mmCIF file of C-alpha atoms and ligand atoms in Angstrom:
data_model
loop_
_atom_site.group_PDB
_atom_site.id
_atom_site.type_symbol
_atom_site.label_atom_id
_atom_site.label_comp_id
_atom_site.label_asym_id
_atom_site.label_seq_id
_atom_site.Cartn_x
_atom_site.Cartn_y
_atom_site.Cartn_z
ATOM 1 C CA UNK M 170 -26.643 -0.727 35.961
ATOM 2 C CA UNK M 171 -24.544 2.202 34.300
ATOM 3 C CA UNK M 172 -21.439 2.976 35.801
ATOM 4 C CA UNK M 173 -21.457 6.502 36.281
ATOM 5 C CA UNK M 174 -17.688 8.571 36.658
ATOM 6 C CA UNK M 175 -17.384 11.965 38.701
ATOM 7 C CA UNK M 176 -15.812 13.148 35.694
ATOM 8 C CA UNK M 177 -14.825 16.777 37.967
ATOM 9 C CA UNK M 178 -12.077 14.084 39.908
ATOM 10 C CA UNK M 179 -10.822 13.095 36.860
ATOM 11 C CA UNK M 180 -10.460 16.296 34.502
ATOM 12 C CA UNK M 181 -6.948 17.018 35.936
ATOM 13 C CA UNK M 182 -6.047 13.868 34.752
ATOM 14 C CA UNK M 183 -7.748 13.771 31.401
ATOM 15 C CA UNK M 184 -6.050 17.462 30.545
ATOM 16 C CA UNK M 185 -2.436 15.873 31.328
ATOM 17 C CA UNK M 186 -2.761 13.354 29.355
ATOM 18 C CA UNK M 187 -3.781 15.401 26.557
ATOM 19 C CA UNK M 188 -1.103 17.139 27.481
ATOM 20 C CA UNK M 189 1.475 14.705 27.290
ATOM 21 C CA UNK M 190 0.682 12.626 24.730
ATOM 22 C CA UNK M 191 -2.020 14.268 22.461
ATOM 23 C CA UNK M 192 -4.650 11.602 23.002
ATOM 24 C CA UNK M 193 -8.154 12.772 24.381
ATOM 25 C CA UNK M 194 -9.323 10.241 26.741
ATOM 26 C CA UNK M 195 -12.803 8.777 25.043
ATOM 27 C CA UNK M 196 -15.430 8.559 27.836
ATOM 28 C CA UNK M 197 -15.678 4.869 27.680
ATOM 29 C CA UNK M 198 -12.532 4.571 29.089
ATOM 30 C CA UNK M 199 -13.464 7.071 32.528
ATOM 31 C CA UNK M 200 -14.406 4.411 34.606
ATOM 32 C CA UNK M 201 -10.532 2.881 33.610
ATOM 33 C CA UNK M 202 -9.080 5.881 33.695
ATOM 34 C CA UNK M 203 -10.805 6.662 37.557
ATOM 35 C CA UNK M 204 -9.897 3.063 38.659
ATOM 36 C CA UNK M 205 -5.874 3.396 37.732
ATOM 37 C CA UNK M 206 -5.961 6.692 39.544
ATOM 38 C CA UNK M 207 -7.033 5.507 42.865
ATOM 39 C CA UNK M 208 -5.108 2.525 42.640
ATOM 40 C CA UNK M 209 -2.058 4.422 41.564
ATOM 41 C CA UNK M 210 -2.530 6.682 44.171
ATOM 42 C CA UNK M 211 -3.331 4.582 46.889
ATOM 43 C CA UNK M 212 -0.263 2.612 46.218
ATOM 44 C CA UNK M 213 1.935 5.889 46.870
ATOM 45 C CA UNK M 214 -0.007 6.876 50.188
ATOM 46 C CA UNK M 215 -1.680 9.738 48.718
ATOM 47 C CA UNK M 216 -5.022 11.876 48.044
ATOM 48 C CA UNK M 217 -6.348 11.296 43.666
ATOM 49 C CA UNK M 218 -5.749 15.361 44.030
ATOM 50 C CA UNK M 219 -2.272 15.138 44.710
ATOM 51 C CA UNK M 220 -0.952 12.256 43.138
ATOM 52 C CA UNK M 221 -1.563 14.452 39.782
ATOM 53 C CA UNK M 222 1.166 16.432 41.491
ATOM 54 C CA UNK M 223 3.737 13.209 41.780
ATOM 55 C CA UNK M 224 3.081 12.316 37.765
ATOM 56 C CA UNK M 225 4.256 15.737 36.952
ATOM 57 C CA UNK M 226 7.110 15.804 38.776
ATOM 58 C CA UNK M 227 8.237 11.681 38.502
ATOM 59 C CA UNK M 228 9.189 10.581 34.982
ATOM 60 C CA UNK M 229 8.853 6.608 36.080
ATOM 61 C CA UNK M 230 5.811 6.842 37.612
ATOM 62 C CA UNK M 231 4.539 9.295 34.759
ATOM 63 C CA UNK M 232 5.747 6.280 32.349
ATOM 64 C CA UNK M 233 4.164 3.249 34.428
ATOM 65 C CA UNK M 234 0.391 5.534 35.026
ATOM 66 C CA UNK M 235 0.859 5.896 30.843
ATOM 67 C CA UNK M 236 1.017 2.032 30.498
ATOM 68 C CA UNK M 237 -1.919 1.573 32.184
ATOM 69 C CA UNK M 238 -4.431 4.017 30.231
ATOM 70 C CA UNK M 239 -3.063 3.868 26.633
ATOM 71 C CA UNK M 240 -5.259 1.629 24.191
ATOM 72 C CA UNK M 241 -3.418 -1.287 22.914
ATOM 73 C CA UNK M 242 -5.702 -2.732 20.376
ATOM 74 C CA UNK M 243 -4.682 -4.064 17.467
ATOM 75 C CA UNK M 244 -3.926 -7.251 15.674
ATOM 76 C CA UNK M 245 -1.586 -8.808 12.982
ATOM 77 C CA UNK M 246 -2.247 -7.662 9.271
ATOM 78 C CA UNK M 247 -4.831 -5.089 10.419
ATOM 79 C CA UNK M 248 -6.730 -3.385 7.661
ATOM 80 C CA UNK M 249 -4.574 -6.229 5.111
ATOM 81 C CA UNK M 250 -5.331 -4.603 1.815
ATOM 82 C CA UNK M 251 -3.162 -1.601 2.879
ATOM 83 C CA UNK M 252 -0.655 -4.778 3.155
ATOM 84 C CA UNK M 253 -2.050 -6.070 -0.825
ATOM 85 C CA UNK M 254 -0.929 -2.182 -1.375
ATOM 86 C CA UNK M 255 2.286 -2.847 -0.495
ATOM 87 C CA UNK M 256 3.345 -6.420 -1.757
ATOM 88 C CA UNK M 257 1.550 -5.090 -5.591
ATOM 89 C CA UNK M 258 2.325 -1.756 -6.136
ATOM 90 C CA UNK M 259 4.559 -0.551 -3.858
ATOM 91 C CA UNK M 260 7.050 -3.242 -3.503
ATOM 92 C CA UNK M 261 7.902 -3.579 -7.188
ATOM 93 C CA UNK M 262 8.805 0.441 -6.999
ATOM 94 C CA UNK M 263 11.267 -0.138 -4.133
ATOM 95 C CA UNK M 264 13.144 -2.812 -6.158
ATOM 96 C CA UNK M 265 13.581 -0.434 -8.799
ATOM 97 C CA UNK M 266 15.866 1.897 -6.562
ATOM 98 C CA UNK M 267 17.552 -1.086 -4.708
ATOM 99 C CA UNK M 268 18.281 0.341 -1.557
ATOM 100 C CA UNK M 269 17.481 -0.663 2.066
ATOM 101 C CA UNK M 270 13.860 0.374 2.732
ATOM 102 C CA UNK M 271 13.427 1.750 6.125
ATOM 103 C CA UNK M 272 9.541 0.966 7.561
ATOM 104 C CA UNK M 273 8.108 2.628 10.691
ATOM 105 C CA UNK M 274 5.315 1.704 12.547
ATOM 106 C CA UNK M 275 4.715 4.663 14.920
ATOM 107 C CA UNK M 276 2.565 3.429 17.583
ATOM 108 C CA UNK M 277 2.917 -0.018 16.840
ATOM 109 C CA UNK M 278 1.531 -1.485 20.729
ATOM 110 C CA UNK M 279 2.182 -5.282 21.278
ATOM 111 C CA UNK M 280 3.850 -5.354 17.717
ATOM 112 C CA UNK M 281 1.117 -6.994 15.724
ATOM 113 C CA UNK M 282 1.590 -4.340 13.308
ATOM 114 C CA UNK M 283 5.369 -3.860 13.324
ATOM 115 C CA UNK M 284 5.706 -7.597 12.979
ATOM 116 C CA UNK M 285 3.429 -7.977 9.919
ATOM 117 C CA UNK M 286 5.463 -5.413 8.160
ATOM 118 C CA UNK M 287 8.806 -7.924 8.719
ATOM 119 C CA UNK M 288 6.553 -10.448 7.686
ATOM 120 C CA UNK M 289 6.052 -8.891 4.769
ATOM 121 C CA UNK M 290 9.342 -7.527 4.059
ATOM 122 C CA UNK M 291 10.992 -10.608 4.418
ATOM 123 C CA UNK M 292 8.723 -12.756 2.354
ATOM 124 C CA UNK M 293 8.234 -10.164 -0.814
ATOM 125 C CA UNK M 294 10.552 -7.426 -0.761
ATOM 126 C CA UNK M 295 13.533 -8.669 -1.865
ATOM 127 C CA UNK M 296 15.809 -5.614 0.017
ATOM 128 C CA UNK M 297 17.214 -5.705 3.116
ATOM 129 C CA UNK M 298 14.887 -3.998 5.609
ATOM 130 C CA UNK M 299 14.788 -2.674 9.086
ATOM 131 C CA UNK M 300 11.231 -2.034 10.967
ATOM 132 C CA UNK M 301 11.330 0.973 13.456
ATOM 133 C CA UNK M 302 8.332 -0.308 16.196
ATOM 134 C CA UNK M 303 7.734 2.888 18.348
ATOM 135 C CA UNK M 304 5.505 2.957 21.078
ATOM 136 C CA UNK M 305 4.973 5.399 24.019
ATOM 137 C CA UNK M 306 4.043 1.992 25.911
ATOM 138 C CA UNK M 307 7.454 0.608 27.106
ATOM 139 C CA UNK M 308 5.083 -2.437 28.994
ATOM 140 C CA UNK M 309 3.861 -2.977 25.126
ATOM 141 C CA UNK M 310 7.368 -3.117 23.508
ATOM 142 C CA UNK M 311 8.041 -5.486 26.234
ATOM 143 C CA UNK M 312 5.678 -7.833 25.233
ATOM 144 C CA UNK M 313 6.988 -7.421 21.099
ATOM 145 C CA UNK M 314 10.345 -8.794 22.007
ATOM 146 C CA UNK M 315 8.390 -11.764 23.756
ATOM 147 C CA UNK M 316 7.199 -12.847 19.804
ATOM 148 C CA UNK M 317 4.247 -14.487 21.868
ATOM 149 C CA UNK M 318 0.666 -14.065 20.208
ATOM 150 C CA UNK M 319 -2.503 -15.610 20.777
ATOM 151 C CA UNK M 320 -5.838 -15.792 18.979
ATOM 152 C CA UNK M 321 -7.105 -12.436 20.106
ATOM 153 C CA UNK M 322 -4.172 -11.309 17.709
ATOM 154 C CA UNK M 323 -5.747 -13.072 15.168
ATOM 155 C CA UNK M 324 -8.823 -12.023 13.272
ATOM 156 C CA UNK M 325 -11.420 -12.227 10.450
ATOM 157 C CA UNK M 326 -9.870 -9.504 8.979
ATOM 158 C CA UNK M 327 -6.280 -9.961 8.098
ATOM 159 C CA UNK M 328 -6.800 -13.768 8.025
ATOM 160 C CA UNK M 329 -6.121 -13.509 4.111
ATOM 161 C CA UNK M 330 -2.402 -13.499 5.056
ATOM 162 C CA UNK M 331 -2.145 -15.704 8.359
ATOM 163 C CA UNK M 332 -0.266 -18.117 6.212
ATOM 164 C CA UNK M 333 2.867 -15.464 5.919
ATOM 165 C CA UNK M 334 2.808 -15.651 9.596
ATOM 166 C CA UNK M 335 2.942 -19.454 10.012
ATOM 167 C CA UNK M 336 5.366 -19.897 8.045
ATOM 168 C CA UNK M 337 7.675 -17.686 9.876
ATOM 169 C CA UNK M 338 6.142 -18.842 13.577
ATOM 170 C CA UNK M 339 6.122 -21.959 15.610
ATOM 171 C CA UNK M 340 2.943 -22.987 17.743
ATOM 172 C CA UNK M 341 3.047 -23.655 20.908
ATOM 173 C CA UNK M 342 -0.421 -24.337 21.435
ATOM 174 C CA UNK M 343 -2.558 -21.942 21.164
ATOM 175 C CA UNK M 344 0.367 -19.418 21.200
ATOM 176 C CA UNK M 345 2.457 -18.438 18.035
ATOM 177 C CA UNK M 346 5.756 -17.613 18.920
ATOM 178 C CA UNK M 347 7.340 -15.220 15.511
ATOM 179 C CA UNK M 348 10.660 -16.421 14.719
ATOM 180 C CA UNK M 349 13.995 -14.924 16.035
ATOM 181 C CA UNK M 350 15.039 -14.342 12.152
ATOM 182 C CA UNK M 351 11.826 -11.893 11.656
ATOM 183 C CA UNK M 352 12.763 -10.418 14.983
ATOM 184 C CA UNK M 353 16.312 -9.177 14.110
ATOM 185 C CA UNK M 354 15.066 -6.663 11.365
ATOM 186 C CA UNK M 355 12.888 -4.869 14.151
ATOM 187 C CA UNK M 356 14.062 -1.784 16.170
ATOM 188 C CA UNK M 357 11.951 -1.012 18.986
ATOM 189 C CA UNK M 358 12.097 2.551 20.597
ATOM 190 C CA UNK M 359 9.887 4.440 23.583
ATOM 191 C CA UNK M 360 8.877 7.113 22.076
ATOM 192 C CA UNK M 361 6.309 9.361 22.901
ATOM 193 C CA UNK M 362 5.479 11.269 19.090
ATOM 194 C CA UNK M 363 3.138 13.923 20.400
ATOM 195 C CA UNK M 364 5.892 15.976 22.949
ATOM 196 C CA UNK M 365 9.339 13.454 23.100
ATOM 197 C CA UNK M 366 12.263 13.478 21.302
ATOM 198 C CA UNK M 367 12.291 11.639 17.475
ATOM 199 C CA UNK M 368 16.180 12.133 16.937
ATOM 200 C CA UNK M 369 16.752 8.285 17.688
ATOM 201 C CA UNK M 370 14.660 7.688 14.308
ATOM 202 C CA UNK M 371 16.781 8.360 11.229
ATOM 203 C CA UNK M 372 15.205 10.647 8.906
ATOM 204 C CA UNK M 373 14.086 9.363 5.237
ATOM 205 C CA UNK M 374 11.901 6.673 6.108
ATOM 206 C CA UNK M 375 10.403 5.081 3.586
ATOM 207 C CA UNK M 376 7.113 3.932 4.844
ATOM 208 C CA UNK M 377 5.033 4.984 7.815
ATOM 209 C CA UNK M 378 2.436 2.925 9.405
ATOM 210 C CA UNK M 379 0.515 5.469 12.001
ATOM 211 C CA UNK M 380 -3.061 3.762 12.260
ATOM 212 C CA UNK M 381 -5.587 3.903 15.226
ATOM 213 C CA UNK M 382 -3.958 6.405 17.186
ATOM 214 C CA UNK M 383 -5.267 9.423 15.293
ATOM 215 C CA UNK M 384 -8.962 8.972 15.941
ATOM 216 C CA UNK M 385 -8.394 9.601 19.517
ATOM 217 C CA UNK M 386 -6.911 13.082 18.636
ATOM 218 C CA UNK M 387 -8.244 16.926 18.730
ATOM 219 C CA UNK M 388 -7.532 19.205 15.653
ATOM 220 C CA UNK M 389 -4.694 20.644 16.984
ATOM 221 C CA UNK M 390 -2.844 17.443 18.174
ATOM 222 C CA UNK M 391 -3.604 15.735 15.191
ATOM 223 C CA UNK M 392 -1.952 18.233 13.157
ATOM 224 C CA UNK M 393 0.755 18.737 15.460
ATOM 225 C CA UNK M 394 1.927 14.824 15.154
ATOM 226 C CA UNK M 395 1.353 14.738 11.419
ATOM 227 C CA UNK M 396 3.773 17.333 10.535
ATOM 228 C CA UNK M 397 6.566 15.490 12.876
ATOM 229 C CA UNK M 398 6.095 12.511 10.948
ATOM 230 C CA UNK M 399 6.100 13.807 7.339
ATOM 231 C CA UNK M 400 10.129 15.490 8.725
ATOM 232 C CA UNK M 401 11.231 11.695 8.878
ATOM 233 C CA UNK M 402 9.171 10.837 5.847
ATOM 234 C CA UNK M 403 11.458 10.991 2.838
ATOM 235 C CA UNK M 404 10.331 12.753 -0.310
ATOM 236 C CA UNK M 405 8.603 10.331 -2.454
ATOM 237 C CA UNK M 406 7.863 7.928 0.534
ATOM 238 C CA UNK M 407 4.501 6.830 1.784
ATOM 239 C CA UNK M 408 2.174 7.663 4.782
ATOM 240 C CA UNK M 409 -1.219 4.856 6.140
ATOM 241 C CA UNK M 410 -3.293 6.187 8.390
ATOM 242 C CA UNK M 411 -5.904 4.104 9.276
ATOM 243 C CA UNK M 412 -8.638 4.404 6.756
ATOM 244 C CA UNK M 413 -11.009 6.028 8.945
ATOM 245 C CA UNK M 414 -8.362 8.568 9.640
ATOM 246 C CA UNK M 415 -7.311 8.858 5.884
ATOM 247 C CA UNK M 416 -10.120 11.694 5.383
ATOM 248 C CA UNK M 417 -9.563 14.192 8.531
ATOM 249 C CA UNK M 418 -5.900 14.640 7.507
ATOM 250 C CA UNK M 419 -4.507 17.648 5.506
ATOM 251 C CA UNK M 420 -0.564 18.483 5.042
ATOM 252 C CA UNK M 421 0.916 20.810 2.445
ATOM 253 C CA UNK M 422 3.608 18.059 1.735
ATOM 254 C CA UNK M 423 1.333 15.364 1.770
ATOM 255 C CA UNK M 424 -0.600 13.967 -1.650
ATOM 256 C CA UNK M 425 -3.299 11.556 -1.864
ATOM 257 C CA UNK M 426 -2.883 8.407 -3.546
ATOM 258 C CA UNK M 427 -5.394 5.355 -4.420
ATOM 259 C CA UNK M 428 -4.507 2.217 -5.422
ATOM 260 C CA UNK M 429 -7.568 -0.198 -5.570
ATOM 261 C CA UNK M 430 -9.723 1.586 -3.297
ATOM 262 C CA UNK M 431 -6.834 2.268 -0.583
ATOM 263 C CA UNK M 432 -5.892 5.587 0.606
ATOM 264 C CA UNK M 433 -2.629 6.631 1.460
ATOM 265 C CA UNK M 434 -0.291 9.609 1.165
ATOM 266 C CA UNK M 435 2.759 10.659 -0.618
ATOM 267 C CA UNK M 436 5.316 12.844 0.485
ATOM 268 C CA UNK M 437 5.628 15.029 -2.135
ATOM 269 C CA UNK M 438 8.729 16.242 -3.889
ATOM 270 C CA UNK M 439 9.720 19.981 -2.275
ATOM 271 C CA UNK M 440 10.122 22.488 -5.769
ATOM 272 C CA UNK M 441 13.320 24.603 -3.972
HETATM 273 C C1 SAM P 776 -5.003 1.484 19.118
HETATM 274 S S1 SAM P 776 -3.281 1.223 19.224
HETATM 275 C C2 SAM P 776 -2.867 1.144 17.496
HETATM 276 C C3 SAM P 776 -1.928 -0.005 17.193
HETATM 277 C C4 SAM P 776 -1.587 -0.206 15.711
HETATM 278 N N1 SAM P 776 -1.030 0.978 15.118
HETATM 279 C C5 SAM P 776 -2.775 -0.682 14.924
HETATM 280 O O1 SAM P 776 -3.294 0.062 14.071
HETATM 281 O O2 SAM P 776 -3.229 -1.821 15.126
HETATM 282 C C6 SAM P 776 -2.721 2.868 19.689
HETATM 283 C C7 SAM P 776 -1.300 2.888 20.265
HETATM 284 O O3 SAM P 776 -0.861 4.253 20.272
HETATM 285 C C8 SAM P 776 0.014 4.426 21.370
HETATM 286 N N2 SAM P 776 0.149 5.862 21.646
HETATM 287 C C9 SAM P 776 -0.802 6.709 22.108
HETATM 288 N N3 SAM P 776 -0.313 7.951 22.223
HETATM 289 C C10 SAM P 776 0.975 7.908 21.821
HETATM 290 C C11 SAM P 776 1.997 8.878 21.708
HETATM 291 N N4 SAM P 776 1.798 10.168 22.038
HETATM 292 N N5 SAM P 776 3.213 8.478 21.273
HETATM 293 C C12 SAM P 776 3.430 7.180 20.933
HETATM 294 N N6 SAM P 776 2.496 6.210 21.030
HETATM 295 C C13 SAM P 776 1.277 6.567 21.459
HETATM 296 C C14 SAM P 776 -0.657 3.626 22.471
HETATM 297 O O4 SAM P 776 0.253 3.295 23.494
HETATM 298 C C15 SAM P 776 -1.182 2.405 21.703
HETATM 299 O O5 SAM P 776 -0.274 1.328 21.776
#
């Protein structure tokens, strides 16, 4: 039988957190949504009406009610020919200017994604590195700095480079725990990109990963987060959206670039 949500008890809540973080909450995820409420709220002796009233005005229990309705999917070398992209054409370009190349994976969850880019890094570039892992999801980043995966980490797609992981993992069973030397080029940070602060990011990254966060965005929002991300993006660096996302985005300093049937951007070079 259907579930059915009183979606009138829940708009409050589905405004704020449009509100707060940009993301419109997809109706599949209602019945979720309406079940953290009233447990939430239960837990703090109050009425669904009013605890809307506590997340405004408490930042911790704002954060822990935004752990438990953010969507975590993802896996480890999601989408892997934007990682091909990388390794063959992208790569070779960075070694030409020999400097430290500074990733980001903006809303990188568990870490999947963050920790494929060290992966990577370490096995191909050939520069030092560091990975900025950003999440709004502090519960998320938590479980990052564990290194822990299991197989629902692991899938069909992305398998083309699960030996890159291996080697750089132990297995515990069915568990692969990432080694401490891939670990140390990661930076983790809570950071909310819709409506917090990015000063703790430097500004000229070289590559952003922002994938799978998008499609869960209005217009407006989408927009909004885009242009914050293209300020850190150096000139000449390189934006991946997820490639369903690829086509809904449009930025003055952002160019579109195909390598062998990938999409991506390029920050393009200001004319002062
Ligand atoms: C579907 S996951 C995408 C993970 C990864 N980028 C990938 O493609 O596999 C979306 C992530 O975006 C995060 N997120 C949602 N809104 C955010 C915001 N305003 N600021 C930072 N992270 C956000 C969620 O916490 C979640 O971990």
């Amino acid at each position: 039988m259907a579930f059915s949500v009183d979606i009138q008890a829940i708009e409050g809540y589905i405004s704020f957190i449009e509100e707060i973080t940009g993301i419109t909450v997809p109706d599949v995820d209602y019945r979720n949504l309406m079940e953290t409420v009233e447990r939430k709220a239960s837990s703090r002796g109050c009425a669904r009406e009013e605890y809307l009233r506590v997340l405004r005005n408490d930042a911790l229990e704002r954060e822990n009610f935004l752990n438990c309705i953010t969507i975590g999917e993802t896996y480890f070398f999601r989408e892997w020919k934007h990682f091909r992209v990388l390794k063959e054409a992208l790569f070779p370009e960075f070694r030409e200017l020999a400097a430290r190349v500074l990733f980001w994976s903006a809303t990188c969850a568990t870490g999947e994604e963050a920790y494929s880019l060290a992966l990577f890094a370490s096995e191909f570039l050939g520069l030092p590195f560091i990975v900025y892992a950003t999440d709004i999801n502090g519960d998320s980043l938590a479980r990052m700095k564990e290194r822990r995966y299991g197989p629902n980490s692991f899938r069909e797609d992305g398998r083309a480079y699960y030996d890159v992981v291996l080697r750089n993992a132990v297995l515990e069973g069915k568990t692969v725990v990432i080694s401490r030397d891939i670990e140390k080029n990661i930076s983790p940070l809570r950071i909310n990109l819709f409506s917090g602060s990015l000063d703790e990011l430097p500004d000229g990254i070289d590559i952003i990963f922002f994938r799978n966060t998008l499609i869960y965005m209005k217009p407006e929002a989408k927009l909004k987060v885009i242009g914050r991300l293209v300020k850190k993006l150096r000139q000449g660096g390189y934006l991946f959206l997820g490639s369903s996302e690829t086509p809904l985005v449009e930025h003055s300093e952002l160019a579109l670039q195909e390598t062998d049937g990938v999409y991506y951007f390029i920050r393009t070079v200001r004319v002062p």
